[in-house]
């Protein structure tokens, strides 16, 4: 089991996550604390296949709202047990309050140095848990650096990752503590 912690540089919040990888898949369990005063605002669990393709995501906010996403890995999605054609073709999930979900496409794509890919991703807004399909682009510079671009938002950032593809530094937003 791998345990990680990130500090949110914008809110002074923390995320604590555990990752368990086995021959049958990857399971991620995480808690996001907005700030030391407000406590846990978000909990999520991700179930992935051995190739880091999402199978199920459960996201819950402090107010009790809960979202369950399921996918077959071929771009077909269910949101709270209902088919969701608006997400058709998406390959990954990006939960807005965490850098950890950037690891999913980094690991799944397995890009060689200098290679890039544009993907459709299910974006989960926090705290509303609204889902939308967004386009993202990943360019691998070397073993530990990727350029991430949110093509629909115009955002771009140079991510530094460790040997597991976990974000160490998301400039101005997140930094890995452990």
Coordinates of N, CA, C and O in Angstrom, one line a residue:
X1 N 0.8 -1.2 0.0 CA 0.0 0.0 0.0 C 0.9 1.2 0.0 O 1.9 1.3 0.7
X2 N 0.5 2.2 -0.8 CA 1.2 3.5 -0.9 C 0.3 4.6 -0.3 O -0.9 4.6 -0.6
X3 N 0.9 5.4 0.6 CA 0.1 6.5 1.2 C 0.7 7.8 0.7 O 2.0 7.9 0.6
X4 N -0.1 8.8 0.4 CA 0.3 10.0 -0.1 C -0.4 11.2 0.6 O -1.6 11.0 1.1
X5 N 0.2 12.3 0.6 CA -0.5 13.5 1.2 C -0.1 14.7 0.3 O 1.1 14.9 0.0
X6 N -1.1 15.5 -0.1 CA -0.8 16.8 -0.8 C -1.4 18.0 0.0 O -2.4 17.9 0.7
X7 N -0.7 19.1 -0.1 CA -1.2 20.4 0.4 C -1.7 21.2 -0.7 O -1.1 21.3 -1.8
X8 N -2.9 21.7 -0.5 CA -3.6 22.6 -1.5 C -3.0 24.0 -1.1 O -3.2 24.6 -0.1
X9 N -2.2 24.6 -2.0 CA -1.6 25.9 -1.8 C -2.5 27.0 -1.8 O -2.2 28.1 -1.3
X10 N -3.7 26.8 -2.4 CA -4.7 27.9 -2.5 C -5.5 28.0 -1.2 O -5.9 29.1 -0.8
X11 N -5.8 26.9 -0.6 CA -6.7 26.9 0.6 C -6.0 26.5 1.9 O -6.6 26.5 3.0
X12 N -4.7 26.0 1.8 CA -4.0 25.4 2.9 C -4.6 24.1 3.3 O -4.4 23.7 4.4
X13 N -5.5 23.5 2.5 CA -6.1 22.2 2.8 C -5.1 21.1 2.5 O -4.0 21.3 2.1
X14 N -5.6 19.9 2.9 CA -4.8 18.7 2.7 C -5.6 17.6 2.0 O -6.8 17.5 2.2
X15 N -4.9 16.7 1.4 CA -5.5 15.4 0.9 C -4.6 14.3 1.4 O -3.4 14.3 1.2
X16 N -5.3 13.3 1.9 CA -4.6 12.1 2.3 C -5.2 10.9 1.6 O -6.4 10.7 1.6
X17 N -4.4 10.1 0.9 CA -4.8 9.1 0.0 C -4.0 7.8 0.3 O -2.8 7.9 0.6
X18 N -4.7 6.7 0.0 CA -4.0 5.4 0.0 C -4.3 4.7 -1.3 O -5.4 4.8 -1.8
X19 N -3.3 4.1 -1.8 CA -3.4 3.3 -3.1 C -3.0 1.9 -2.9 O -1.9 1.7 -2.3
X20 N -3.8 1.0 -3.3 CA -3.5 -0.4 -3.2 C -3.5 -1.0 -4.6 O -4.5 -0.9 -5.3
X21 N -2.4 -1.5 -5.1 CA -2.3 -2.0 -6.4 C -2.0 -3.6 -6.3 O -1.2 -4.0 -5.5
X22 N -2.8 -4.3 -7.1 CA -2.6 -5.8 -7.1 C -2.8 -6.3 -8.6 O -3.0 -5.5 -9.5
X23 N -2.7 -7.6 -8.7 CA -2.9 -8.2 -10.1 C -4.3 -8.0 -10.6 O -4.5 -8.0 -11.8
X24 N -5.2 -7.7 -9.7 CA -6.6 -7.6 -10.2 C -7.0 -6.1 -10.4 O -8.1 -5.8 -10.9
X25 N -6.2 -5.2 -10.0 CA -6.5 -3.8 -10.2 C -5.9 -2.8 -9.1 O -5.1 -3.2 -8.3
X26 N -6.4 -1.6 -9.1 CA -5.9 -0.6 -8.2 C -7.2 0.0 -7.5 O -8.2 0.2 -8.1
X27 N -7.0 0.2 -6.2 CA -8.0 0.8 -5.4 C -7.4 2.0 -4.7 O -6.4 2.0 -4.1
X28 N -8.1 3.2 -4.8 CA -7.7 4.4 -4.2 C -8.8 4.9 -3.3 O -10.0 4.9 -3.6
X29 N -8.4 5.3 -2.1 CA -9.3 5.8 -1.1 C -8.7 7.1 -0.6 O -7.5 7.1 -0.2
X30 N -9.5 8.2 -0.6 CA -8.9 9.5 -0.3 C -9.9 10.4 0.5 O -11.1 10.3 0.3
X31 N -9.3 11.3 1.3 CA -10.1 12.3 2.0 C -9.4 13.7 1.7 O -8.2 13.8 1.9
X32 N -10.2 14.6 1.4 CA -9.7 16.0 1.1 C -10.2 16.9 2.2 O -11.4 16.9 2.5
X33 N -9.3 17.5 2.9 CA -9.6 18.5 4.0 C -9.4 19.9 3.4 O -8.3 20.2 3.0
X34 N -10.5 20.7 3.3 CA -10.4 22.0 2.7 C -9.5 22.9 3.5 O -8.6 23.6 2.9
X35 N -9.5 22.9 4.8 CA -8.6 23.7 5.6 C -8.7 23.0 7.0 O -9.6 22.3 7.3
X36 N -7.7 23.4 7.8 CA -7.7 22.8 9.2 C -8.9 23.1 10.0 O -9.3 22.3 10.9
X37 N -9.6 24.2 9.6 CA -10.8 24.6 10.4 C -12.1 23.8 9.9 O -12.9 23.4 10.7
X38 N -12.2 23.7 8.6 CA -13.5 23.2 8.1 C -13.6 21.7 8.0 O -14.6 21.1 7.9
X39 N -12.4 21.0 8.1 CA -12.4 19.5 8.1 C -12.6 18.9 6.8 O -12.4 19.5 5.7
X40 N -13.0 17.6 6.8 CA -13.1 16.9 5.5 C -14.3 17.4 4.7 O -15.4 17.5 5.2
X41 N -14.0 17.8 3.5 CA -15.1 18.2 2.6 C -15.4 17.2 1.5 O -16.5 17.3 0.9
X42 N -14.5 16.3 1.3 CA -14.7 15.4 0.2 C -14.0 14.0 0.5 O -12.9 14.0 1.0
X43 N -14.7 13.0 0.2 CA -14.2 11.6 0.2 C -14.4 11.0 -1.1 O -15.5 11.2 -1.7
X44 N -13.5 10.2 -1.6 CA -13.7 9.5 -2.8 C -12.9 8.2 -2.8 O -11.9 8.0 -2.2
X45 N -13.5 7.2 -3.6 CA -12.9 5.9 -3.8 C -12.9 5.7 -5.3 O -13.9 6.0 -6.0
X46 N -11.8 5.2 -5.8 CA -11.7 4.9 -7.2 C -11.3 3.4 -7.4 O -10.4 2.9 -6.7
X47 N -12.0 2.7 -8.2 CA -11.6 1.3 -8.5 C -11.2 1.3 -10.0 O -11.9 1.7 -10.9
X48 N -10.0 0.8 -10.2 CA -9.4 0.8 -11.6 C -9.0 -0.7 -11.9 O -8.8 -1.5 -11.0
X49 N -8.9 -1.0 -13.2 CA -8.4 -2.3 -13.6 C -6.9 -2.2 -13.5 O -6.3 -1.2 -13.2
X50 N -6.2 -3.3 -13.8 CA -4.7 -3.4 -13.7 C -4.0 -2.4 -14.6 O -2.8 -2.1 -14.4
X51 N -4.7 -1.9 -15.7 CA -4.1 -1.0 -16.6 C -4.5 0.5 -16.3 O -4.3 1.3 -17.2
X52 N -5.0 0.7 -15.1 CA -5.3 2.0 -14.7 C -6.5 2.6 -15.4 O -6.7 3.8 -15.5
X53 N -7.4 1.8 -15.9 CA -8.6 2.2 -16.5 C -9.7 2.2 -15.4 O -9.9 1.2 -14.7
X54 N -10.4 3.4 -15.3 CA -11.4 3.5 -14.3 C -12.6 2.5 -14.5 O -13.0 2.3 -15.6
X55 N -13.1 1.9 -13.4 CA -14.2 1.1 -13.5 C -15.4 1.8 -12.7 O -16.5 1.8 -13.1
X56 N -15.0 2.3 -11.5 CA -16.0 3.0 -10.7 C -15.4 4.1 -9.8 O -14.3 3.9 -9.3
X57 N -16.1 5.2 -9.6 CA -15.7 6.3 -8.8 C -16.9 6.6 -7.9 O -18.0 6.8 -8.4
X58 N -16.7 6.7 -6.6 CA -17.7 7.2 -5.7 C -17.1 8.4 -5.0 O -16.0 8.4 -4.5
X59 N -17.9 9.5 -5.1 CA -17.4 10.8 -4.6 C -18.5 11.3 -3.7 O -19.7 11.4 -4.1
X60 N -18.2 11.7 -2.5 CA -19.1 12.2 -1.5 C -18.6 13.5 -0.9 O -17.5 13.6 -0.5
X61 N -19.5 14.5 -0.8 CA -19.1 15.8 -0.2 C -19.7 15.8 1.2 O -20.7 15.0 1.5
X62 N -19.2 16.7 2.0 CA -19.6 16.8 3.4 C -21.2 17.0 3.6 O -21.8 16.5 4.5
X63 N -21.8 17.7 2.7 CA -23.2 17.9 2.8 C -24.0 16.6 2.6 O -25.2 16.6 2.8
X64 N -23.4 15.5 2.2 CA -24.1 14.3 2.1 C -24.3 13.9 0.6 O -24.7 12.8 0.3
X65 N -24.1 14.9 -0.3 CA -24.3 14.5 -1.7 C -23.4 13.4 -2.1 O -22.2 13.5 -1.7
X66 N -23.8 12.5 -2.9 CA -23.0 11.4 -3.3 C -23.2 11.1 -4.8 O -24.3 11.2 -5.3
X67 N -22.1 10.9 -5.5 CA -22.0 10.6 -6.9 C -21.3 9.3 -7.1 O -20.3 9.0 -6.6
X68 N -22.0 8.4 -7.9 CA -21.3 7.2 -8.3 C -21.2 7.1 -9.8 O -22.3 7.2 -10.5
X69 N -20.0 7.0 -10.3 CA -19.7 6.9 -11.7 C -19.3 5.5 -12.0 O -18.4 5.0 -11.3
X70 N -19.8 4.9 -13.1 CA -19.3 3.6 -13.5 C -19.1 3.7 -15.0 O -19.8 4.3 -15.8
X71 N -18.0 2.9 -15.4 CA -17.7 2.9 -16.9 C -17.2 1.5 -17.2 O -16.7 0.8 -16.4
X72 N -17.4 1.2 -18.5 CA -16.9 -0.1 -19.0 C -15.5 -0.1 -19.5 O -15.0 -1.1 -20.0
X73 N -14.9 1.1 -19.5 CA -13.6 1.3 -20.1 C -13.5 1.5 -21.5 O -12.5 1.8 -22.1
X74 N -14.7 1.5 -22.2 CA -14.8 1.7 -23.6 C -15.6 3.0 -23.9 O -16.0 3.2 -25.0
X75 N -15.7 3.9 -22.9 CA -16.3 5.2 -23.1 C -17.8 5.2 -22.8 O -18.4 6.2 -23.1
X76 N -18.4 4.2 -22.2 CA -19.8 4.2 -21.9 C -19.9 4.4 -20.3 O -19.2 3.7 -19.6
X77 N -20.7 5.4 -19.9 CA -20.8 5.8 -18.5 C -22.2 5.7 -18.0 O -23.2 5.9 -18.7
X78 N -22.2 5.4 -16.6 CA -23.4 5.6 -15.9 C -23.2 6.5 -14.7 O -22.1 6.5 -14.1
X79 N -24.1 7.4 -14.5 CA -24.1 8.3 -13.4 C -25.2 8.0 -12.4 O -26.4 8.0 -12.8
X80 N -24.9 7.6 -11.2 CA -25.9 7.1 -10.2 C -26.8 6.1 -10.8 O -28.1 6.2 -10.8
X81 N -26.2 5.1 -11.5 CA -26.9 4.0 -12.1 C -27.8 4.3 -13.3 O -28.7 3.5 -13.7
X82 N -27.6 5.5 -13.9 CA -28.4 5.8 -15.1 C -27.4 6.1 -16.2 O -26.4 6.8 -16.0
X83 N -27.7 5.6 -17.4 CA -26.8 5.8 -18.6 C -26.7 7.3 -18.8 O -27.6 8.1 -18.6
X84 N -25.5 7.7 -19.2 CA -25.2 9.2 -19.4 C -24.6 9.4 -20.8 O -23.3 9.4 -20.9
X85 N -25.3 9.5 -21.8 CA -24.8 9.7 -23.2 C -23.9 11.0 -23.3 O -23.0 11.0 -24.1
X86 N -24.1 12.0 -22.5 CA -23.3 13.2 -22.5 C -21.8 12.9 -22.2 O -20.9 13.7 -22.6
X87 N -21.5 11.8 -21.6 CA -20.1 11.4 -21.2 C -19.5 10.4 -22.1 O -18.4 10.0 -21.9
X88 N -20.3 10.0 -23.2 CA -19.8 9.0 -24.1 C -18.5 9.4 -24.7 O -18.2 10.5 -25.1
X89 N -17.6 8.4 -24.6 CA -16.2 8.6 -25.2 C -15.2 9.0 -24.2 O -14.0 9.0 -24.5
X90 N -15.6 9.4 -23.0 CA -14.6 9.8 -22.0 C -13.8 8.6 -21.5 O -14.4 7.5 -21.4
X91 N -12.6 8.8 -21.2 CA -11.7 7.7 -20.8 C -11.3 7.7 -19.3 O -10.9 6.7 -18.7
X92 N -11.3 8.9 -18.7 CA -10.8 9.1 -17.3 C -11.8 10.0 -16.6 O -12.7 10.6 -17.1
X93 N -11.5 10.1 -15.3 CA -12.2 11.1 -14.4 C -11.2 12.1 -13.8 O -10.1 11.7 -13.6
X94 N -11.6 13.3 -13.7 CA -10.8 14.3 -13.1 C -11.7 15.0 -12.0 O -12.6 15.7 -12.3
X95 N -11.3 14.7 -10.7 CA -12.1 15.4 -9.6 C -11.3 16.7 -9.3 O -10.2 16.7 -9.0
X96 N -12.1 17.8 -9.4 CA -11.5 19.1 -9.4 C -10.6 19.4 -8.2 O -9.7 20.2 -8.2
X97 N -10.9 18.8 -7.0 CA -10.3 19.1 -5.8 C -9.0 18.3 -5.5 O -8.4 18.4 -4.4
X98 N -8.5 17.6 -6.5 CA -7.3 16.7 -6.2 C -6.4 16.6 -7.4 O -6.8 16.6 -8.5
X99 N -5.1 16.5 -7.1 CA -4.1 16.3 -8.2 C -4.0 14.8 -8.5 O -3.5 14.4 -9.5
X100 N -4.5 13.9 -7.6 CA -4.3 12.5 -7.8 C -5.0 12.0 -9.1 O -4.4 11.1 -9.7
X101 N -6.1 12.5 -9.5 CA -6.7 12.0 -10.7 C -5.9 12.3 -12.0 O -6.2 11.7 -13.0
X102 N -4.9 13.2 -11.9 CA -4.0 13.3 -13.1 C -3.2 12.1 -13.3 O -2.7 11.8 -14.4
X103 N -3.0 11.3 -12.2 CA -2.3 10.1 -12.3 C -2.9 9.0 -13.2 O -2.3 8.3 -13.9
X104 N -4.3 9.0 -13.3 CA -5.0 8.0 -14.1 C -4.6 8.0 -15.6 O -4.1 7.0 -16.1
X105 N -4.7 9.2 -16.2 CA -4.2 9.2 -17.7 C -2.7 9.0 -17.8 O -2.3 8.4 -18.8
X106 N -2.0 9.6 -16.9 CA -0.5 9.4 -16.9 C -0.1 8.0 -16.9 O 0.6 7.5 -17.8
X107 N -0.7 7.2 -16.0 CA -0.4 5.8 -16.0 C -1.0 5.0 -17.1 O -0.4 4.1 -17.7
X108 N -2.3 5.3 -17.4 CA -3.0 4.5 -18.4 C -2.4 4.7 -19.8 O -2.3 3.8 -20.6
X109 N -2.0 6.0 -20.2 CA -1.5 6.3 -21.5 C -0.1 5.7 -21.7 O 0.2 5.3 -22.8
X110 N 0.7 5.7 -20.7 CA 2.1 5.2 -20.8 C 2.9 5.9 -21.9 O 3.6 5.2 -22.7
X111 N 2.8 7.2 -22.0 CA 3.4 8.0 -23.0 C 5.0 7.8 -23.0 O 5.5 7.9 -21.9
X112 N 5.6 7.7 -24.1 CA 7.1 7.8 -24.2 C 7.5 9.3 -24.2 O 6.7 10.2 -24.4
X113 N 8.8 9.5 -23.8 CA 9.3 10.9 -23.8 C 9.0 11.6 -25.1 O 9.3 11.0 -26.2
X114 N 8.4 12.8 -25.1 CA 8.1 13.5 -26.3 C 6.7 13.3 -26.9 O 6.3 14.0 -27.7
X115 N 6.1 12.2 -26.4 CA 4.8 11.8 -27.0 C 3.7 12.6 -26.2 O 3.9 13.0 -25.1
X116 N 2.5 12.7 -26.9 CA 1.4 13.4 -26.3 C 0.1 12.7 -26.6 O 0.1 11.9 -27.6
X117 N -1.0 13.1 -25.9 CA -2.3 12.5 -26.2 C -3.3 13.5 -25.8 O -3.2 14.2 -24.7
X118 N -4.4 13.6 -26.5 CA -5.6 14.4 -26.2 C -6.7 13.4 -25.8 O -7.0 12.5 -26.6
X119 N -7.3 13.7 -24.7 CA -8.4 12.7 -24.2 C -9.6 13.5 -23.8 O -9.5 14.7 -23.4
X120 N -10.7 12.8 -23.8 CA -12.0 13.3 -23.2 C -12.1 12.7 -21.8 O -11.9 11.5 -21.6
X121 N -12.4 13.6 -20.8 CA -12.4 13.3 -19.4 C -13.7 13.7 -18.8 O -14.2 14.8 -19.1
X122 N -14.2 12.9 -17.8 CA -15.3 13.3 -17.0 C -14.8 14.2 -15.9 O -14.0 13.8 -15.0
X123 N -15.2 15.5 -15.9 CA -14.8 16.5 -14.9 C -15.9 16.5 -13.8 O -17.0 16.7 -14.1
X124 N -15.5 16.3 -12.6 CA -16.4 16.3 -11.4 C -16.1 17.6 -10.7 O -15.0 17.8 -10.1
X125 N -17.1 18.6 -10.7 CA -17.0 19.8 -10.0 C -17.2 19.6 -8.5 O -18.0 18.7 -8.1
X126 N -16.5 20.3 -7.6 CA -16.6 20.2 -6.2 C -16.9 21.6 -5.7 O -16.3 22.5 -6.0
X127 N -18.0 21.7 -4.9 CA -18.7 20.7 -4.1 C -20.0 20.3 -4.8 O -20.8 19.5 -4.3
X128 N -20.3 20.8 -6.0 CA -21.7 20.5 -6.6 C -21.8 19.1 -7.2 O -22.9 18.6 -7.3
X129 N -20.7 18.4 -7.4 CA -20.6 17.1 -8.0 C -21.3 17.1 -9.4 O -21.7 16.0 -9.9
X130 N -21.4 18.2 -10.1 CA -21.8 18.2 -11.5 C -20.7 17.6 -12.4 O -19.6 17.8 -12.1
X131 N -21.2 16.9 -13.4 CA -20.2 16.2 -14.3 C -20.4 16.8 -15.7 O -21.5 17.1 -16.1
X132 N -19.2 17.0 -16.3 CA -19.2 17.4 -17.7 C -18.0 16.7 -18.4 O -17.1 16.2 -17.8
X133 N -18.1 16.7 -19.7 CA -17.1 16.1 -20.5 C -16.1 17.3 -20.9 O -16.6 18.3 -21.4
X134 N -14.8 17.1 -20.7 CA -13.9 18.1 -21.0 C -12.7 17.5 -21.8 O -12.5 16.3 -21.6
X135 N -12.0 18.2 -22.6 CA -10.8 17.8 -23.3 C -9.6 18.2 -22.6 O -9.5 19.3 -22.1
X136 N -8.7 17.2 -22.5 CA -7.4 17.5 -21.8 C -6.3 16.9 -22.7 O -6.5 16.0 -23.5
X137 N -5.1 17.6 -22.5 CA -3.9 17.2 -23.3 C -2.8 16.9 -22.4 O -2.5 17.7 -21.5
X138 N -2.1 15.8 -22.6 CA -0.9 15.5 -21.8 C 0.3 15.3 -22.7 O 0.2 14.6 -23.7
X139 N 1.4 16.0 -22.4 CA 2.6 15.9 -23.1 C 3.7 15.4 -22.2 O 3.9 16.1 -21.1
X140 N 4.4 14.3 -22.4 CA 5.4 13.9 -21.5 C 6.8 14.4 -22.0 O 7.2 14.2 -23.1
X141 N 7.4 15.2 -21.1 CA 8.7 15.8 -21.5 C 9.8 14.8 -21.2 O 10.7 14.6 -22.0
X142 N 9.8 14.2 -20.0 CA 10.8 13.2 -19.6 C 10.2 12.3 -18.5 O 9.0 12.3 -18.3
X143 N 11.0 11.6 -17.8 CA 10.6 10.6 -16.8 C 9.7 11.3 -15.7 O 8.8 10.6 -15.1
X144 N 9.9 12.5 -15.4 CA 9.2 13.1 -14.3 C 8.4 14.4 -14.6 O 8.0 15.1 -13.7
X145 N 8.3 14.8 -15.8 CA 7.6 16.0 -16.2 C 6.6 15.9 -17.3 O 7.0 15.3 -18.4
X146 N 5.4 16.4 -17.1 CA 4.3 16.4 -18.1 C 3.8 17.8 -18.2 O 3.6 18.5 -17.2
X147 N 3.3 18.1 -19.4 CA 2.6 19.4 -19.5 C 1.1 18.9 -19.6 O 0.7 18.1 -20.5
X148 N 0.3 19.4 -18.7 CA -1.1 19.2 -18.7 C -1.8 20.4 -19.2 O -1.5 21.5 -18.7
X149 N -2.8 20.3 -20.1 CA -3.5 21.4 -20.6 C -5.0 21.0 -20.6 O -5.4 20.0 -21.1
X150 N -5.8 21.9 -20.0 CA -7.3 21.8 -20.0 C -7.7 22.6 -21.3 O -7.8 23.8 -21.2
X151 N -8.0 21.9 -22.3 CA -8.3 22.5 -23.6 C -9.6 23.3 -23.6 O -9.7 24.3 -24.3
X152 N -10.5 22.9 -22.8 CA -11.8 23.7 -22.7 C -11.7 24.9 -21.8 O -12.5 25.9 -22.0
X153 N -10.7 24.9 -20.9 CA -10.6 26.0 -19.9 C -9.4 26.9 -20.3 O -9.3 28.0 -19.7
X154 N -8.5 26.5 -21.1 CA -7.3 27.3 -21.4 C -6.3 27.2 -20.4 O -5.3 28.0 -20.4
X155 N -6.4 26.3 -19.4 CA -5.4 26.2 -18.4 C -4.3 25.3 -18.8 O -4.5 24.4 -19.6
X156 N -3.1 25.5 -18.3 CA -2.0 24.7 -18.6 C -1.0 24.7 -17.4 O -0.8 25.8 -16.8
X157 N -0.3 23.6 -17.2 CA 0.6 23.5 -16.1 C 1.6 22.5 -16.3 O 1.4 21.5 -17.0
X158 N 2.8 22.7 -15.8 CA 3.9 21.7 -15.9 C 3.8 20.9 -14.6 O 4.0 21.4 -13.5
X159 N 3.5 19.6 -14.7 CA 3.4 18.7 -13.6 C 4.7 17.9 -13.4 O 5.3 17.4 -14.4
X160 N 5.1 17.9 -12.1 CA 6.3 17.0 -11.8 C 5.7 15.8 -11.1 O 4.9 15.9 -10.1
X161 N 6.1 14.6 -11.5 CA 5.5 13.3 -11.0 C 6.7 12.5 -10.4 O 7.8 12.6 -10.8
X162 N 6.3 11.5 -9.6 CA 7.3 10.6 -9.1 C 7.3 9.3 -9.9 O 6.7 9.3 -11.0
X163 N 8.0 8.3 -9.5 CA 8.2 7.1 -10.3 C 6.9 6.3 -10.4 O 6.7 5.4 -11.3
X164 N 5.9 6.6 -9.6 CA 4.5 6.0 -9.7 C 3.6 6.8 -10.6 O 2.4 6.4 -10.7
X165 N 4.0 8.0 -11.1 CA 3.1 8.8 -11.9 C 2.3 9.7 -11.0 O 1.3 10.4 -11.5
X166 N 2.6 9.8 -9.7 CA 1.8 10.6 -8.8 C 2.4 12.0 -8.8 O 3.6 12.2 -8.7
X167 N 1.5 13.0 -8.8 CA 1.9 14.4 -8.9 C 2.7 14.8 -7.6 O 2.3 14.6 -6.5
X168 N 3.9 15.3 -7.8 CA 4.7 15.9 -6.7 C 4.5 17.4 -6.6 O 4.4 17.9 -5.5
X169 N 4.4 18.0 -7.8 CA 4.2 19.5 -7.8 C 3.3 19.8 -8.9 O 3.5 19.5 -10.1
X170 N 2.2 20.6 -8.6 CA 1.3 21.1 -9.5 C 1.4 22.6 -9.2 O 0.7 23.1 -8.3
X171 N 2.3 23.3 -9.9 CA 2.7 24.7 -9.6 C 1.5 25.6 -9.2 O 0.6 25.8 -9.9
X172 N 1.6 26.2 -8.0 CA 0.7 27.2 -7.5 C -0.6 26.6 -7.0 O -1.4 27.3 -6.5
X173 N -0.8 25.3 -7.1 CA -2.0 24.7 -6.7 C -1.8 23.6 -5.6 O -2.4 23.6 -4.6
X174 N -1.0 22.6 -6.0 CA -0.7 21.4 -5.0 C 0.7 21.1 -4.9 O 1.5 21.2 -5.9
X175 N 1.1 20.7 -3.8 CA 2.5 20.1 -3.6 C 2.4 18.9 -2.7 O 1.6 18.8 -1.8
X176 N 3.2 17.9 -3.1 CA 3.2 16.6 -2.3 C 3.9 16.8 -1.0 O 5.0 17.3 -1.0
X177 N 3.3 16.3 0.1 CA 3.9 16.4 1.4 C 4.6 15.1 1.8 O 5.5 15.0 2.5
X178 N 4.0 14.0 1.4 CA 4.5 12.6 1.7 C 4.1 11.7 0.7 O 3.2 11.9 -0.1

